[in-house]
C-alpha positions in Angstrom: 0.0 0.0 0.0 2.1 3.0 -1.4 2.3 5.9 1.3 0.2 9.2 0.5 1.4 11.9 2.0 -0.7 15.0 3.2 -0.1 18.0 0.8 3.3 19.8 1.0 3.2 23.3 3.1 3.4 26.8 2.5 7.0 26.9 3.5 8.3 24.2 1.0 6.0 25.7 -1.8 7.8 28.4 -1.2 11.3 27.7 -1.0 11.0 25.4 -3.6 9.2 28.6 -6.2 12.1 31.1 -4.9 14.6 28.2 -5.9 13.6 27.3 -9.3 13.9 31.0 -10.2 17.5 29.8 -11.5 15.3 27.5 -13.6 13.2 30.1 -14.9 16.7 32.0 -16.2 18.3 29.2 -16.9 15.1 28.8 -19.2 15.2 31.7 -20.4 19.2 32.2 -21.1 18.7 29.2 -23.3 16.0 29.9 -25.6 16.0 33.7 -26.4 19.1 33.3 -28.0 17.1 31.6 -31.0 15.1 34.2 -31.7 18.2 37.1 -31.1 20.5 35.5 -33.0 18.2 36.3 -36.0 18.9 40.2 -34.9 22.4 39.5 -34.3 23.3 38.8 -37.3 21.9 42.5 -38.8 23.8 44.0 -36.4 27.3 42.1 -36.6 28.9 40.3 -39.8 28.6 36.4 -38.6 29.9 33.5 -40.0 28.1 30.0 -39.5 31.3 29.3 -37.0 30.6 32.8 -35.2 27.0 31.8 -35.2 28.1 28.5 -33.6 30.2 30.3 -31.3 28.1 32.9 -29.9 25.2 29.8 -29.2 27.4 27.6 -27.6 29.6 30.6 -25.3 26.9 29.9 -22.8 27.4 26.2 -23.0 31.2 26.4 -22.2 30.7 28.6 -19.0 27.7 26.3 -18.2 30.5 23.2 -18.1 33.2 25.2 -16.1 30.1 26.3 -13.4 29.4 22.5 -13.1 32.7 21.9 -12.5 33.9 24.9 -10.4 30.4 25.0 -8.3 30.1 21.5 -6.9 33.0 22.0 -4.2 32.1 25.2 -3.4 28.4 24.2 -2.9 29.7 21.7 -0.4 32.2 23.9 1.2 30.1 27.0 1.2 26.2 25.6 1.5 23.3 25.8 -0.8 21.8 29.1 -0.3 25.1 31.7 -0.7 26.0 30.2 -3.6 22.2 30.6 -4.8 22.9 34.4 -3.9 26.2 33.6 -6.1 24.4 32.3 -8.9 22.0 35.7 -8.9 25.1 38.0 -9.0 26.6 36.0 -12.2 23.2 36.6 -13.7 22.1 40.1 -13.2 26.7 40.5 -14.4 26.6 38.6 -18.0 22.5 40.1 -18.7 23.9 43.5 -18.4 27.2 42.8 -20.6 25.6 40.8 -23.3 22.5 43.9 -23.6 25.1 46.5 -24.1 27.8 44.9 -26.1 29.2 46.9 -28.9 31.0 44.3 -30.2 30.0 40.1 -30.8 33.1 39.6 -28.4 31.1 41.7 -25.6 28.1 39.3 -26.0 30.5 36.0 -26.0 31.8 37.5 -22.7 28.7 38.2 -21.1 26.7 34.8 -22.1 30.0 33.2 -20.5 29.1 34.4 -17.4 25.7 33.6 -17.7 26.9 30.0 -18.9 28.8 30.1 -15.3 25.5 31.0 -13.2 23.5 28.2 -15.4 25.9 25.5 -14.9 26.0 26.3 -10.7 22.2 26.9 -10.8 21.3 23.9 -12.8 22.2 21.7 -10.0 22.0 23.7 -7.0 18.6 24.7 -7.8 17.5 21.1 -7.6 19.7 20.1 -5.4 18.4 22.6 -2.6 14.9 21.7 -3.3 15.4 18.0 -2.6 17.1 18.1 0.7 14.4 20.4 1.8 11.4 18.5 0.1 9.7 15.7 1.7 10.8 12.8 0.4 6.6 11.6 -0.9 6.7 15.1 -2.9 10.2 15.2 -3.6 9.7 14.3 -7.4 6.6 17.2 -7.9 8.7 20.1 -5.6 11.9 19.4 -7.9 10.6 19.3 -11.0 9.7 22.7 -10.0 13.1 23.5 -11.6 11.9 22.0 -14.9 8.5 23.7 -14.7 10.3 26.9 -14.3 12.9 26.1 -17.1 10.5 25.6 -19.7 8.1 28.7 -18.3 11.7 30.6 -19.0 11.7 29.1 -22.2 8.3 29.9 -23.1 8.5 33.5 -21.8 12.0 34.0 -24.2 10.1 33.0 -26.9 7.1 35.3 -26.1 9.9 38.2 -25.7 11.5 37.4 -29.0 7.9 37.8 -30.9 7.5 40.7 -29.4 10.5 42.9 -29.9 10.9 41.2 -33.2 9.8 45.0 -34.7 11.7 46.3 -32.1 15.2 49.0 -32.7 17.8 47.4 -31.0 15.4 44.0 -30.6 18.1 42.0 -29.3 19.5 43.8 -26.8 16.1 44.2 -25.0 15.6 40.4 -25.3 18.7 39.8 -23.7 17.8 42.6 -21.3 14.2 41.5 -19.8 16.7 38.5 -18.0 17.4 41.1 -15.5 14.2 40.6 -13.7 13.7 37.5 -12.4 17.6 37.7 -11.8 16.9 40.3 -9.2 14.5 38.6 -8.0 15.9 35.6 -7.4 18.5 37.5 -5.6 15.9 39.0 -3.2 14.4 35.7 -2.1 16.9 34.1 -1.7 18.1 36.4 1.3 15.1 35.5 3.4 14.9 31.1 2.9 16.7 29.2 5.2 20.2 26.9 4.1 19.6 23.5 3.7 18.9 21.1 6.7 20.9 18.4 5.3 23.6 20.7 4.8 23.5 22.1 8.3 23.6 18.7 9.4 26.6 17.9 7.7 28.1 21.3 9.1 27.2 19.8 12.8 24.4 22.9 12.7 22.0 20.4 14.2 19.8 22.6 16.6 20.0 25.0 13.1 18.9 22.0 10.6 16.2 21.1 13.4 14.6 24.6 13.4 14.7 25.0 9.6 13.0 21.6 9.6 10.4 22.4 11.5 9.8 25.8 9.8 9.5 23.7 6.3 7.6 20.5 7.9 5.4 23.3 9.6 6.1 22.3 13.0 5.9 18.5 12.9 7.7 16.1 15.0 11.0 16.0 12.6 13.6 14.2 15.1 13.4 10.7 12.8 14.4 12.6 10.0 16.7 14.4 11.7 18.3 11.3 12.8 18.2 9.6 9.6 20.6 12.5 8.5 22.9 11.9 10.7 23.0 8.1 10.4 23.7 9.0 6.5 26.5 11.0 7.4 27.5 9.0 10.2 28.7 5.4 7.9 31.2 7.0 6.4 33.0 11.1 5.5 34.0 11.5 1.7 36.3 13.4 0.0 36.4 14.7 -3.6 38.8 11.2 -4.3 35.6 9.3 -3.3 33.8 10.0 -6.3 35.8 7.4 -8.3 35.6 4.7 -5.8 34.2 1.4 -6.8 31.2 1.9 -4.5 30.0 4.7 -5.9 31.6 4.3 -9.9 27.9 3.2 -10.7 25.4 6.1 -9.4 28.3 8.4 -10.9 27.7 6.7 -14.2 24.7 6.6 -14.3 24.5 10.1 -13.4 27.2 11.0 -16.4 25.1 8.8 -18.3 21.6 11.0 -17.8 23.3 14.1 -18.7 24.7 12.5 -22.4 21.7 11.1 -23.1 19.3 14.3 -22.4 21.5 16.2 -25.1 22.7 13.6 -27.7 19.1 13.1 -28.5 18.4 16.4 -29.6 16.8 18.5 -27.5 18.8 21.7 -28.0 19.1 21.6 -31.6 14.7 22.2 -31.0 15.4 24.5 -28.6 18.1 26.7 -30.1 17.5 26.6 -33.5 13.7 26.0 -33.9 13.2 29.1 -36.1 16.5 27.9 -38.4 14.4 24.4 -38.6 11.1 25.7 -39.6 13.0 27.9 -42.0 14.0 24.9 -43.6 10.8 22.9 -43.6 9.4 26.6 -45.9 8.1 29.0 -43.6 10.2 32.1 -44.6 8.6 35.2 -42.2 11.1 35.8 -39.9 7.7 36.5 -37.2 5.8 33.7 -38.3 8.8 31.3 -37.5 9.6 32.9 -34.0 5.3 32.9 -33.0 5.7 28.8 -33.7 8.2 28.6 -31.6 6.2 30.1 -29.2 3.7 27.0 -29.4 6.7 24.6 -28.4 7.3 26.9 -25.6 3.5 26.7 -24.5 3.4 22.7 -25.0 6.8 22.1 -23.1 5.4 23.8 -20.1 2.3 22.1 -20.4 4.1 18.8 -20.8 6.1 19.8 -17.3 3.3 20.3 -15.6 1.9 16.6 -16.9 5.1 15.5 -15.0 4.8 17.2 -12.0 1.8 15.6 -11.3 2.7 12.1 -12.4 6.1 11.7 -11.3 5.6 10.7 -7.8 2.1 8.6 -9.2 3.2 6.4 -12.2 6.9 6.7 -11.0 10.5 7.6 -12.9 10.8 4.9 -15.0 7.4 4.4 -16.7 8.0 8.5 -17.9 11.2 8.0 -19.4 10.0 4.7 -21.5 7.3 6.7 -23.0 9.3 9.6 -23.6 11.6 8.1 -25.6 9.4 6.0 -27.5 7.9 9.3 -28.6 10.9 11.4 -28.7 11.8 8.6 -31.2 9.1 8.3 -33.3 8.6 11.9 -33.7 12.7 12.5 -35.0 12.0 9.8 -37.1 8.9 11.3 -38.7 10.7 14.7 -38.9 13.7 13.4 -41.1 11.1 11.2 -43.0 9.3 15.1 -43.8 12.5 16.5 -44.9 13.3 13.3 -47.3 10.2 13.6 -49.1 10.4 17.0 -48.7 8.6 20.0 -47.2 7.5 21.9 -50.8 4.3 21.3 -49.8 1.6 22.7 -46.9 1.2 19.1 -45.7 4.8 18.1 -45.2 5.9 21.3 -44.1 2.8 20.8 -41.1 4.4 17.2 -40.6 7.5 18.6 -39.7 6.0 21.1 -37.5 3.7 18.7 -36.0 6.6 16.2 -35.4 8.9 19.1 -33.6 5.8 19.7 -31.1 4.8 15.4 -30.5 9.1 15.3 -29.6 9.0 18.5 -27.3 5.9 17.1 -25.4 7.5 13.8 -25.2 11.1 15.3 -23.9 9.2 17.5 -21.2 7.7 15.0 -19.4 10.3 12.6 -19.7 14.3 13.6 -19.6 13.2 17.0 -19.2 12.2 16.7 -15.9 13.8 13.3 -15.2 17.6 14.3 -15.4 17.6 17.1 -12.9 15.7 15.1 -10.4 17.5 11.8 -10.8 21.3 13.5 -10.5 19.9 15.0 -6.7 18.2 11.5 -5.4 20.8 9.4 -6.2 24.4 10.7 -4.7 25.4 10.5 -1.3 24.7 13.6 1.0 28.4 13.4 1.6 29.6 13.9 -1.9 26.5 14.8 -3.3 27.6 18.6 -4.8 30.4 17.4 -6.1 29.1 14.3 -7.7 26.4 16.3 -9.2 28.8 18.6 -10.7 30.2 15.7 -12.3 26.5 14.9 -13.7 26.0 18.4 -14.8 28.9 18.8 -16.5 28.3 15.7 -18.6 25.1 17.3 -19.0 26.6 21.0 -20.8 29.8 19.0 -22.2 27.3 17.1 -24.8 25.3 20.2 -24.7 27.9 21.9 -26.1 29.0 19.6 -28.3 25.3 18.6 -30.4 24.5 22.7 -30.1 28.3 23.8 -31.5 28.0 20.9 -34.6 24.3 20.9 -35.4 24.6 23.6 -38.3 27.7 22.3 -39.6 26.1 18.5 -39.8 22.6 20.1 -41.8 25.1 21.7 -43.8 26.9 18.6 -44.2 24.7 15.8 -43.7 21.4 17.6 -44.8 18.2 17.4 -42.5 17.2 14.0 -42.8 20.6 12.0 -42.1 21.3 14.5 -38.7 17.6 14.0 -37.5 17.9 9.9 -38.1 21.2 10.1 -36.2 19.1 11.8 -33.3 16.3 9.0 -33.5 19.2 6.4 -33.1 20.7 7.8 -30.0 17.4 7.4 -28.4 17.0 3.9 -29.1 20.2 3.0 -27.3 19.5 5.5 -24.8 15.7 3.4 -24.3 17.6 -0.1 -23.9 20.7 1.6 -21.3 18.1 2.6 -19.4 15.6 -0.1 -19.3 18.4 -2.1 -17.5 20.2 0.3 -15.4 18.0 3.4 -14.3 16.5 2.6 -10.7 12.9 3.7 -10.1 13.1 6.0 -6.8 9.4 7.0 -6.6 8.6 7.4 -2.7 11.9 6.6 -1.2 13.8 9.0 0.8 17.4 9.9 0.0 18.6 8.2 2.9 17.2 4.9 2.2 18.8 5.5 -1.7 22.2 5.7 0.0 21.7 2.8 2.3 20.7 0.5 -0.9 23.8 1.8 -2.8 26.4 1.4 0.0 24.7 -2.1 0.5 25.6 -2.8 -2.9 22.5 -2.9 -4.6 22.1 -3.2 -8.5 22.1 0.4 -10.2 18.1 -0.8 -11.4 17.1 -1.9 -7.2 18.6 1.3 -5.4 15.4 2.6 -4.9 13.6 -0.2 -3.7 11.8 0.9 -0.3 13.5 -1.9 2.4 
């Protein structure tokens, strides 16, 4: 009889909404350069390299922020480096709006690479030590939710400075918001209690417990903290020990196979895509990409509500059978070709059946998983490692993807996509555990009793 928890409180709600403000820029960051780059280019002489280059600068800080941030989340705790991650934002949104030069925007979207790659862990990562572990999967995919409301919103901004003098320096600009105002919530939530517990803040982690459980009894899980941290101290050496080798690749393994099956070719080059499949108005192409942006929100929102009810696992089957399908239907549009009104609409309609299918799959499934299965010991820098395999492949599919159309064509790059998520389906039907109602202490106890990667979250 699975355990149903009474609703989550005010405080949680709350911490967890102020939190996944680094979602919502990290969201945003990443889409409204699709629709700027089309503005760039009027402004600046750009090469398909410099084109390349100026997508992917993000994508480079985002890997040394994954690297750099897990250690000094560990060292430093959750919340200043939240504060951190705020700072680097409002910094490279203020740079990249008034550059004068293509080098000025590179700059600033490295440092707002450097506050996505901290945030796109630590975001998460915060929200699941403070969740309850029965709506751990719904307060974390908060993140998600606010990533693709980010995305969503760029895409709305992009339509609607696309008349605009100086368009792409107010897209670019609008990121200064929720920047500030992640900033400004984050000086009044509390520091993670499993984080003060590993600081020997226990009286501290006790009172913020409280305060988030809304006064219940919270000595168990206080207890259960401490027994976690109790078995054994890590270092940064510990990550490649053969105890943990597994939940480290499996965690490496996540962050490959969320990029190398396409996702950010969609979401940075949509309008390039439908430009290809013969819709030729620079508006018209940037409003349909405001249509993915409205059904991968949507799709989020499907998996808020059903991760912690159908589980992990039965998600990410059905996402990548349709993820799939839908690659394989969009190369098949561009072999027959997209001349006409109805292939042109297959293509379209294929682009929206993949996002739906990603968003409620490894959309929201990556950046959960990576903060349930580490060790509370090791568990920033281990998800650093995560992350980082994460904006590495990033990097790599975003900074190639024109340079394959242009030398592959459409429907041999797209096939290549389908592929990867066939291998990715079989790797994880026999190696990615289902951790639906199981706390994070009881994930480490299964994985320092040697458990197979597939059982660590079985409940006993």
């Amino acid at each position: 009889m699975p355990i149903v928890a009474k609703k989550p409180g005010f405080a949680i709600c709350l911490v967890s909404a102020i939190a996944a403000l680094a979602g919502l820029l990290f969201g945003f960051d990443t889409g409204i350069i699709s629709g700027a780059l089309l503005f760039i280019q009027k402004s600046f002489v750009l090469t398909t390299g410099l084109k390349e280059i100026i997508v992917s600068s993000v994508l480079l800080g985002a890997m040394a922020g994954s690297l750099c941030g897990g250690r000094l989340t560990d060292k430093y705790g959750r919340r200043r480096i939240m504060l951190l991650i705020s700072l680097l934002f409002i910094t490279g949104t203020l740079i990249a709006a008034l550059a004068n030069s293509v080098a000025m925007i590179i700059i600033g979207r490295l440092f707002i690479g450097l506050a996505i790659g901290i945030g796109s862990y630590t975001a998460p990562l915060y929200i699941a030590e403070a969740a309850p572990f029965e709506w751990r999967g719904g307060l974390v995919s908060l993140n998600q939710l606010a990533i693709t409301i980010g995305i969503m919103s760029s895409y709305f901004i992009n339509y609607a400075f696309v008349n605009s003098h100086g368009s792409w320096r107010w897209m670019f600009a609008i990121g200064i918001i929720p920047a500030v105002l992640l900033g400004l919530g984050m000086l009044f939530l509390p520091e993670s209690p499993r984080w003060l517990v590993k600081q020997q803040q226990i009286s501290k982690a006790r009172e913020t417990l409280q305060y988030l459980r809304a006064n219940t009894n919270v000595d168990h899980e206080v207890s259960a903290i401490e027994h976690s941290l109790s078995m054994r101290q890590a270092g940064f050496k510990e990550l490649f020990a053969p105890w943990i080798r597994g939940v480290l690749l499996l965690g490496i393994f996540l962050g490959f196979l969320q990029q190398v099956t396409g996702i950010n070719t969609i979401i940075y080059y949509a309008p390039t895509i439908f430009q290809l499949a013969g819709f030729h108005s620079t508006s018209n192409t940037i409003l349909t990409t405001v249509g993915i942006g409205i059904v991968n929100v949507l799709s989020t929102v499907f998996a808020i509500y059903y991760l912690d009810r159908l589980g992990r696992r039965p998600l990410l089957f059905a996402g990548l059978i349709g993820m799939g399908l839908s690659l394989f239907c969009l190369s098949m549009a561009f072999y027959v070709g997209t001349h006409t009104d109805y292939l042109r609409w297959i293509a379209v309609a294929s682009t929206f059946v993949y996002i739906i299918s990603f968003a409620f799959s490894l959309g929201a499934l990556l950046w959960l998983m990576v903060a349930e299965i580490f060790p509370l010991e090791i568990r920033g820098a281990a998800m650093g490692v995560a992350v980082f395999s994460c904006w590495f492949w990033n990097f790599a599919v975003s900074a190639t993807f024109l340079s394959l159309l242009n030398a592959l064509g459409p429907v041999k790059t797209f096939l290549g996509y389908t592929f990867m998520c066939v291998i990715g389906f079989i790797v994880s039907y026999f190696f990615v555990p289902e951790t639906k109602g199981v706390s994070l202490e009881q994930i480490e106890e299964n994985i320092r009793a040697g458990l197979p990667l597939r059982k660590i979250g079985a409940p006993f």
